[in-house]
Amino acid sequence: MNVYGKWSFVLTLVSAVFLTVFAVFLFTGYAISLPSRVTNAIGSIALLVLFVSVGFSLASIGKGEPGKWKFAPWTLIAASTIILIVMLNIVWL
């Protein structure tokens, strides 16, 4: 069964939703009107869920489970890194 890989995928989707909400708050400036603990909590929850997802992914790889579900967190990490680099380049222009 592909249990760990599918959990990794589901947790990656949850993390992606939290990261999207966090990014929208930052881009729109809505984060300024909220208490800092709210935006910190959203970002922290997103990263915590992503790290748990990576753990499930590593367990899936270690058990040799078939399927591509286990690569979802690595894809989200790569996409987040690329978006962060683009955002930093836009700020520095």
mmCIF file of N, CA and C in Angstrom:
data_model
loop_
_atom_site.group_PDB
_atom_site.id
_atom_site.type_symbol
_atom_site.label_atom_id
_atom_site.label_comp_id
_atom_site.label_asym_id
_atom_site.label_seq_id
_atom_site.Cartn_x
_atom_site.Cartn_y
_atom_site.Cartn_z
ATOM 1 N N MET A 1 0.842 -1.193 0.000
ATOM 2 C CA MET A 1 0.000 0.000 0.000
ATOM 3 C C MET A 1 0.879 1.247 0.000
ATOM 4 N N ASN A 2 0.315 2.286 -0.522
ATOM 5 C CA ASN A 2 1.032 3.545 -0.658
ATOM 6 C C ASN A 2 0.519 4.534 0.382
ATOM 7 N N VAL A 3 0.606 4.165 1.652
ATOM 8 C CA VAL A 3 0.009 4.956 2.726
ATOM 9 C C VAL A 3 0.805 6.228 2.998
ATOM 10 N N TYR A 4 2.101 6.083 3.183
ATOM 11 C CA TYR A 4 2.916 7.245 3.543
ATOM 12 C C TYR A 4 2.973 8.266 2.399
ATOM 13 N N GLY A 5 3.054 7.771 1.178
ATOM 14 C CA GLY A 5 3.102 8.669 0.030
ATOM 15 C C GLY A 5 1.836 9.493 -0.114
ATOM 16 N N LYS A 6 0.679 8.873 0.109
ATOM 17 C CA LYS A 6 -0.580 9.612 -0.011
ATOM 18 C C LYS A 6 -0.745 10.615 1.124
ATOM 19 N N TRP A 7 -0.323 10.249 2.334
ATOM 20 C CA TRP A 7 -0.364 11.216 3.434
ATOM 21 C C TRP A 7 0.569 12.386 3.157
ATOM 22 N N SER A 8 1.689 12.088 2.559
ATOM 23 C CA SER A 8 2.625 13.138 2.189
ATOM 24 C C SER A 8 1.974 14.105 1.207
ATOM 25 N N PHE A 9 1.244 13.571 0.245
ATOM 26 C CA PHE A 9 0.561 14.400 -0.756
ATOM 27 C C PHE A 9 -0.528 15.258 -0.114
ATOM 28 N N VAL A 10 -1.335 14.656 0.751
ATOM 29 C CA VAL A 10 -2.428 15.394 1.407
ATOM 30 C C VAL A 10 -1.861 16.511 2.285
ATOM 31 N N LEU A 11 -0.830 16.214 3.044
ATOM 32 C CA LEU A 11 -0.231 17.242 3.904
ATOM 33 C C LEU A 11 0.425 18.340 3.073
ATOM 34 N N THR A 12 0.951 17.988 1.913
ATOM 35 C CA THR A 12 1.519 19.008 1.028
ATOM 36 C C THR A 12 0.432 19.943 0.525
ATOM 37 N N LEU A 13 -0.740 19.400 0.198
ATOM 38 C CA LEU A 13 -1.848 20.256 -0.229
ATOM 39 C C LEU A 13 -2.284 21.205 0.881
ATOM 40 N N VAL A 14 -2.349 20.701 2.111
ATOM 41 C CA VAL A 14 -2.711 21.554 3.247
ATOM 42 C C VAL A 14 -1.675 22.663 3.428
ATOM 43 N N SER A 15 -0.414 22.300 3.334
ATOM 44 C CA SER A 15 0.655 23.282 3.460
ATOM 45 C C SER A 15 0.593 24.315 2.335
ATOM 46 N N ALA A 16 0.278 23.875 1.131
ATOM 47 C CA ALA A 16 0.181 24.801 0.001
ATOM 48 C C ALA A 16 -0.938 25.814 0.214
ATOM 49 N N VAL A 17 -2.041 25.377 0.789
ATOM 50 C CA VAL A 17 -3.146 26.307 1.077
ATOM 51 C C VAL A 17 -2.697 27.347 2.093
ATOM 52 N N PHE A 18 -2.050 26.913 3.163
ATOM 53 C CA PHE A 18 -1.574 27.858 4.174
ATOM 54 C C PHE A 18 -0.525 28.811 3.599
ATOM 55 N N LEU A 19 0.379 28.296 2.768
ATOM 56 C CA LEU A 19 1.390 29.158 2.155
ATOM 57 C C LEU A 19 0.765 30.165 1.204
ATOM 58 N N THR A 20 -0.290 29.754 0.498
ATOM 59 C CA THR A 20 -0.987 30.672 -0.401
ATOM 60 C C THR A 20 -1.675 31.779 0.386
ATOM 61 N N VAL A 21 -2.339 31.428 1.465
ATOM 62 C CA VAL A 21 -2.988 32.436 2.311
ATOM 63 C C VAL A 21 -1.946 33.394 2.876
ATOM 64 N N PHE A 22 -0.826 32.853 3.332
ATOM 65 C CA PHE A 22 0.251 33.675 3.876
ATOM 66 C C PHE A 22 0.790 34.639 2.815
ATOM 67 N N ALA A 23 1.006 34.141 1.606
ATOM 68 C CA ALA A 23 1.526 34.980 0.522
ATOM 69 C C ALA A 23 0.526 36.061 0.123
ATOM 70 N N VAL A 24 -0.756 35.713 0.068
ATOM 71 C CA VAL A 24 -1.780 36.702 -0.282
ATOM 72 C C VAL A 24 -1.832 37.803 0.769
ATOM 73 N N PHE A 25 -1.736 37.426 2.036
ATOM 74 C CA PHE A 25 -1.712 38.437 3.106
ATOM 75 C C PHE A 25 -0.532 39.381 2.926
ATOM 76 N N LEU A 26 0.624 38.837 2.552
ATOM 77 C CA LEU A 26 1.807 39.679 2.387
ATOM 78 C C LEU A 26 1.724 40.546 1.139
ATOM 79 N N PHE A 27 1.254 39.969 0.030
ATOM 80 C CA PHE A 27 1.185 40.722 -1.236
ATOM 81 C C PHE A 27 0.164 41.846 -1.186
ATOM 82 N N THR A 28 -0.967 41.585 -0.574
ATOM 83 C CA THR A 28 -2.036 42.586 -0.576
ATOM 84 C C THR A 28 -1.869 43.627 0.518
ATOM 85 N N GLY A 29 -0.986 43.383 1.457
ATOM 86 C CA GLY A 29 -0.808 44.312 2.561
ATOM 87 C C GLY A 29 -1.806 44.100 3.681
ATOM 88 N N TYR A 30 -2.640 43.094 3.557
ATOM 89 C CA TYR A 30 -3.631 42.804 4.589
ATOM 90 C C TYR A 30 -2.963 42.364 5.885
ATOM 91 N N ALA A 31 -1.730 41.866 5.786
ATOM 92 C CA ALA A 31 -1.007 41.410 6.974
ATOM 93 C C ALA A 31 -0.719 42.567 7.933
ATOM 94 N N ILE A 32 -0.662 43.788 7.408
ATOM 95 C CA ILE A 32 -0.388 44.944 8.262
ATOM 96 C C ILE A 32 -1.547 45.213 9.214
ATOM 97 N N SER A 33 -2.770 44.957 8.742
ATOM 98 C CA SER A 33 -3.938 45.223 9.584
ATOM 99 C C SER A 33 -4.189 44.125 10.616
ATOM 100 N N LEU A 34 -3.537 42.977 10.451
ATOM 101 C CA LEU A 34 -3.700 41.869 11.395
ATOM 102 C C LEU A 34 -2.608 41.922 12.459
ATOM 103 N N PRO A 35 -2.882 41.363 13.616
ATOM 104 C CA PRO A 35 -1.803 41.244 14.610
ATOM 105 C C PRO A 35 -0.691 40.349 14.057
ATOM 106 N N SER A 36 0.536 40.630 14.415
ATOM 107 C CA SER A 36 1.664 39.869 13.874
ATOM 108 C C SER A 36 1.589 38.393 14.268
ATOM 109 N N ARG A 37 0.973 38.088 15.398
ATOM 110 C CA ARG A 37 0.902 36.680 15.810
ATOM 111 C C ARG A 37 0.029 35.862 14.859
ATOM 112 N N VAL A 38 -0.927 36.505 14.179
ATOM 113 C CA VAL A 38 -1.784 35.787 13.228
ATOM 114 C C VAL A 38 -0.979 35.379 11.999
ATOM 115 N N THR A 39 -0.261 36.335 11.421
ATOM 116 C CA THR A 39 0.525 35.998 10.235
ATOM 117 C C THR A 39 1.675 35.056 10.585
ATOM 118 N N ASN A 40 2.265 35.241 11.762
ATOM 119 C CA ASN A 40 3.316 34.310 12.195
ATOM 120 C C ASN A 40 2.756 32.903 12.369
ATOM 121 N N ALA A 41 1.568 32.794 12.916
ATOM 122 C CA ALA A 41 0.951 31.482 13.118
ATOM 123 C C ALA A 41 0.653 30.804 11.786
ATOM 124 N N ILE A 42 0.133 31.558 10.830
ATOM 125 C CA ILE A 42 -0.188 30.962 9.523
ATOM 126 C C ILE A 42 1.081 30.460 8.840
ATOM 127 N N GLY A 43 2.124 31.273 8.844
ATOM 128 C CA GLY A 43 3.386 30.854 8.238
ATOM 129 C C GLY A 43 4.014 29.682 8.962
ATOM 130 N N SER A 44 3.956 29.697 10.287
ATOM 131 C CA SER A 44 4.543 28.606 11.072
ATOM 132 C C SER A 44 3.797 27.299 10.870
ATOM 133 N N ILE A 45 2.483 27.366 10.820
ATOM 134 C CA ILE A 45 1.685 26.152 10.577
ATOM 135 C C ILE A 45 1.991 25.592 9.198
ATOM 136 N N ALA A 46 2.105 26.470 8.207
ATOM 137 C CA ALA A 46 2.410 26.013 6.847
ATOM 138 C C ALA A 46 3.750 25.290 6.801
ATOM 139 N N LEU A 47 4.764 25.852 7.439
ATOM 140 C CA LEU A 47 6.079 25.207 7.422
ATOM 141 C C LEU A 47 6.103 23.925 8.244
ATOM 142 N N LEU A 48 5.413 23.912 9.368
ATOM 143 C CA LEU A 48 5.360 22.712 10.192
ATOM 144 C C LEU A 48 4.703 21.556 9.434
ATOM 145 N N VAL A 49 3.584 21.846 8.776
ATOM 146 C CA VAL A 49 2.888 20.805 8.005
ATOM 147 C C VAL A 49 3.762 20.349 6.837
ATOM 148 N N LEU A 50 4.496 21.283 6.229
ATOM 149 C CA LEU A 50 5.386 20.901 5.126
ATOM 150 C C LEU A 50 6.513 19.996 5.620
ATOM 151 N N PHE A 51 7.074 20.275 6.794
ATOM 152 C CA PHE A 51 8.132 19.422 7.333
ATOM 153 C C PHE A 51 7.595 18.035 7.691
ATOM 154 N N VAL A 52 6.388 17.969 8.214
ATOM 155 C CA VAL A 52 5.775 16.660 8.491
ATOM 156 C C VAL A 52 5.551 15.902 7.183
ATOM 157 N N SER A 53 5.142 16.630 6.156
ATOM 158 C CA SER A 53 4.949 16.019 4.848
ATOM 159 C C SER A 53 6.257 15.461 4.299
ATOM 160 N N VAL A 54 7.346 16.185 4.506
ATOM 161 C CA VAL A 54 8.655 15.697 4.073
ATOM 162 C C VAL A 54 9.016 14.421 4.840
ATOM 163 N N GLY A 55 8.686 14.366 6.117
ATOM 164 C CA GLY A 55 8.936 13.154 6.898
ATOM 165 C C GLY A 55 8.180 11.959 6.350
ATOM 166 N N PHE A 56 6.916 12.156 6.010
ATOM 167 C CA PHE A 56 6.138 11.068 5.404
ATOM 168 C C PHE A 56 6.717 10.683 4.050
ATOM 169 N N SER A 57 7.192 11.671 3.303
ATOM 170 C CA SER A 57 7.799 11.382 2.011
ATOM 171 C C SER A 57 9.053 10.533 2.170
ATOM 172 N N LEU A 58 9.883 10.894 3.142
ATOM 173 C CA LEU A 58 11.096 10.109 3.375
ATOM 174 C C LEU A 58 10.764 8.692 3.843
ATOM 175 N N ALA A 59 9.716 8.558 4.659
ATOM 176 C CA ALA A 59 9.281 7.221 5.082
ATOM 177 C C ALA A 59 8.795 6.415 3.885
ATOM 178 N N SER A 60 8.086 7.068 2.983
ATOM 179 C CA SER A 60 7.597 6.391 1.781
ATOM 180 C C SER A 60 8.752 5.939 0.899
ATOM 181 N N ILE A 61 9.746 6.807 0.754
ATOM 182 C CA ILE A 61 10.914 6.436 -0.051
ATOM 183 C C ILE A 61 11.672 5.293 0.623
ATOM 184 N N GLY A 62 11.796 5.363 1.944
ATOM 185 C CA GLY A 62 12.503 4.317 2.686
ATOM 186 C C GLY A 62 11.826 2.964 2.600
ATOM 187 N N LYS A 63 10.507 2.961 2.568
ATOM 188 C CA LYS A 63 9.774 1.696 2.474
ATOM 189 C C LYS A 63 9.671 1.200 1.033
ATOM 190 N N GLY A 64 10.100 2.024 0.087
ATOM 191 C CA GLY A 64 10.066 1.616 -1.315
ATOM 192 C C GLY A 64 8.665 1.574 -1.893
ATOM 193 N N GLU A 65 7.790 2.446 -1.421
ATOM 194 C CA GLU A 65 6.422 2.470 -1.943
ATOM 195 C C GLU A 65 6.415 2.981 -3.382
ATOM 196 N N PRO A 66 5.574 2.377 -4.227
ATOM 197 C CA PRO A 66 5.478 2.856 -5.609
ATOM 198 C C PRO A 66 4.622 4.117 -5.689
ATOM 199 N N GLY A 67 4.693 4.760 -6.812
ATOM 200 C CA GLY A 67 3.860 5.937 -7.031
ATOM 201 C C GLY A 67 4.637 7.225 -6.888
ATOM 202 N N LYS A 68 4.034 8.272 -7.411
ATOM 203 C CA LYS A 68 4.689 9.574 -7.395
ATOM 204 C C LYS A 68 4.139 10.495 -6.322
ATOM 205 N N TRP A 69 3.281 9.990 -5.449
ATOM 206 C CA TRP A 69 2.703 10.811 -4.391
ATOM 207 C C TRP A 69 3.785 11.389 -3.485
ATOM 208 N N LYS A 70 4.819 10.609 -3.269
ATOM 209 C CA LYS A 70 5.847 10.983 -2.290
ATOM 210 C C LYS A 70 6.711 12.157 -2.731
ATOM 211 N N PHE A 71 6.623 12.574 -3.980
ATOM 212 C CA PHE A 71 7.448 13.675 -4.472
ATOM 213 C C PHE A 71 6.761 15.037 -4.363
ATOM 214 N N ALA A 72 5.538 15.070 -3.863
ATOM 215 C CA ALA A 72 4.792 16.324 -3.761
ATOM 216 C C ALA A 72 5.469 17.360 -2.865
ATOM 217 N N PRO A 73 5.956 17.001 -1.663
ATOM 218 C CA PRO A 73 6.577 18.044 -0.840
ATOM 219 C C PRO A 73 7.835 18.623 -1.463
ATOM 220 N N TRP A 74 8.582 17.797 -2.167
ATOM 221 C CA TRP A 74 9.803 18.287 -2.796
ATOM 222 C C TRP A 74 9.465 19.261 -3.927
ATOM 223 N N THR A 75 8.362 19.008 -4.618
ATOM 224 C CA THR A 75 7.913 19.922 -5.667
ATOM 225 C C THR A 75 7.474 21.255 -5.065
ATOM 226 N N LEU A 76 6.761 21.204 -3.942
ATOM 227 C CA LEU A 76 6.326 22.439 -3.289
ATOM 228 C C LEU A 76 7.518 23.228 -2.757
ATOM 229 N N ILE A 77 8.505 22.549 -2.224
ATOM 230 C CA ILE A 77 9.704 23.236 -1.745
ATOM 231 C C ILE A 77 10.426 23.907 -2.910
ATOM 232 N N ALA A 78 10.536 23.218 -4.036
ATOM 233 C CA ALA A 78 11.196 23.808 -5.209
ATOM 234 C C ALA A 78 10.420 25.008 -5.734
ATOM 235 N N ALA A 79 9.095 24.874 -5.820
ATOM 236 C CA ALA A 79 8.275 25.985 -6.312
ATOM 237 C C ALA A 79 8.351 27.179 -5.358
ATOM 238 N N SER A 80 8.318 26.921 -4.067
ATOM 239 C CA SER A 80 8.410 28.005 -3.083
ATOM 240 C C SER A 80 9.754 28.709 -3.164
ATOM 241 N N THR A 81 10.809 27.950 -3.375
ATOM 242 C CA THR A 81 12.141 28.549 -3.499
ATOM 243 C C THR A 81 12.236 29.423 -4.742
ATOM 244 N N ILE A 82 11.701 28.953 -5.843
ATOM 245 C CA ILE A 82 11.726 29.746 -7.082
ATOM 246 C C ILE A 82 10.908 31.019 -6.910
ATOM 247 N N ILE A 83 9.744 30.914 -6.304
ATOM 248 C CA ILE A 83 8.904 32.099 -6.080
ATOM 249 C C ILE A 83 9.597 33.085 -5.152
ATOM 250 N N LEU A 84 10.269 32.578 -4.122
ATOM 251 C CA LEU A 84 10.998 33.452 -3.211
ATOM 252 C C LEU A 84 12.130 34.185 -3.924
ATOM 253 N N ILE A 85 12.848 33.491 -4.785
ATOM 254 C CA ILE A 85 13.932 34.127 -5.543
ATOM 255 C C ILE A 85 13.377 35.205 -6.469
ATOM 256 N N VAL A 86 12.275 34.918 -7.129
ATOM 257 C CA VAL A 86 11.647 35.915 -8.003
ATOM 258 C C VAL A 86 11.196 37.126 -7.203
ATOM 259 N N MET A 87 10.568 36.888 -6.050
ATOM 260 C CA MET A 87 10.111 38.004 -5.213
ATOM 261 C C MET A 87 11.292 38.863 -4.751
ATOM 262 N N LEU A 88 12.383 38.231 -4.355
ATOM 263 C CA LEU A 88 13.552 38.993 -3.917
ATOM 264 C C LEU A 88 14.154 39.802 -5.052
ATOM 265 N N ASN A 89 14.162 39.245 -6.250
ATOM 266 C CA ASN A 89 14.676 39.992 -7.399
ATOM 267 C C ASN A 89 13.778 41.172 -7.741
ATOM 268 N N ILE A 90 12.482 41.017 -7.582
ATOM 269 C CA ILE A 90 11.561 42.122 -7.862
ATOM 270 C C ILE A 90 11.757 43.238 -6.836
ATOM 271 N N VAL A 91 11.958 42.863 -5.582
ATOM 272 C CA VAL A 91 12.174 43.864 -4.537
ATOM 273 C C VAL A 91 13.471 44.616 -4.766
ATOM 274 N N TRP A 92 14.503 43.929 -5.219
ATOM 275 C CA TRP A 92 15.801 44.573 -5.386
ATOM 276 C C TRP A 92 15.916 45.378 -6.675
ATOM 277 N N LEU A 93 14.951 45.288 -7.584
ATOM 278 C CA LEU A 93 15.029 46.054 -8.841
ATOM 279 C C LEU A 93 14.735 47.500 -8.649
#
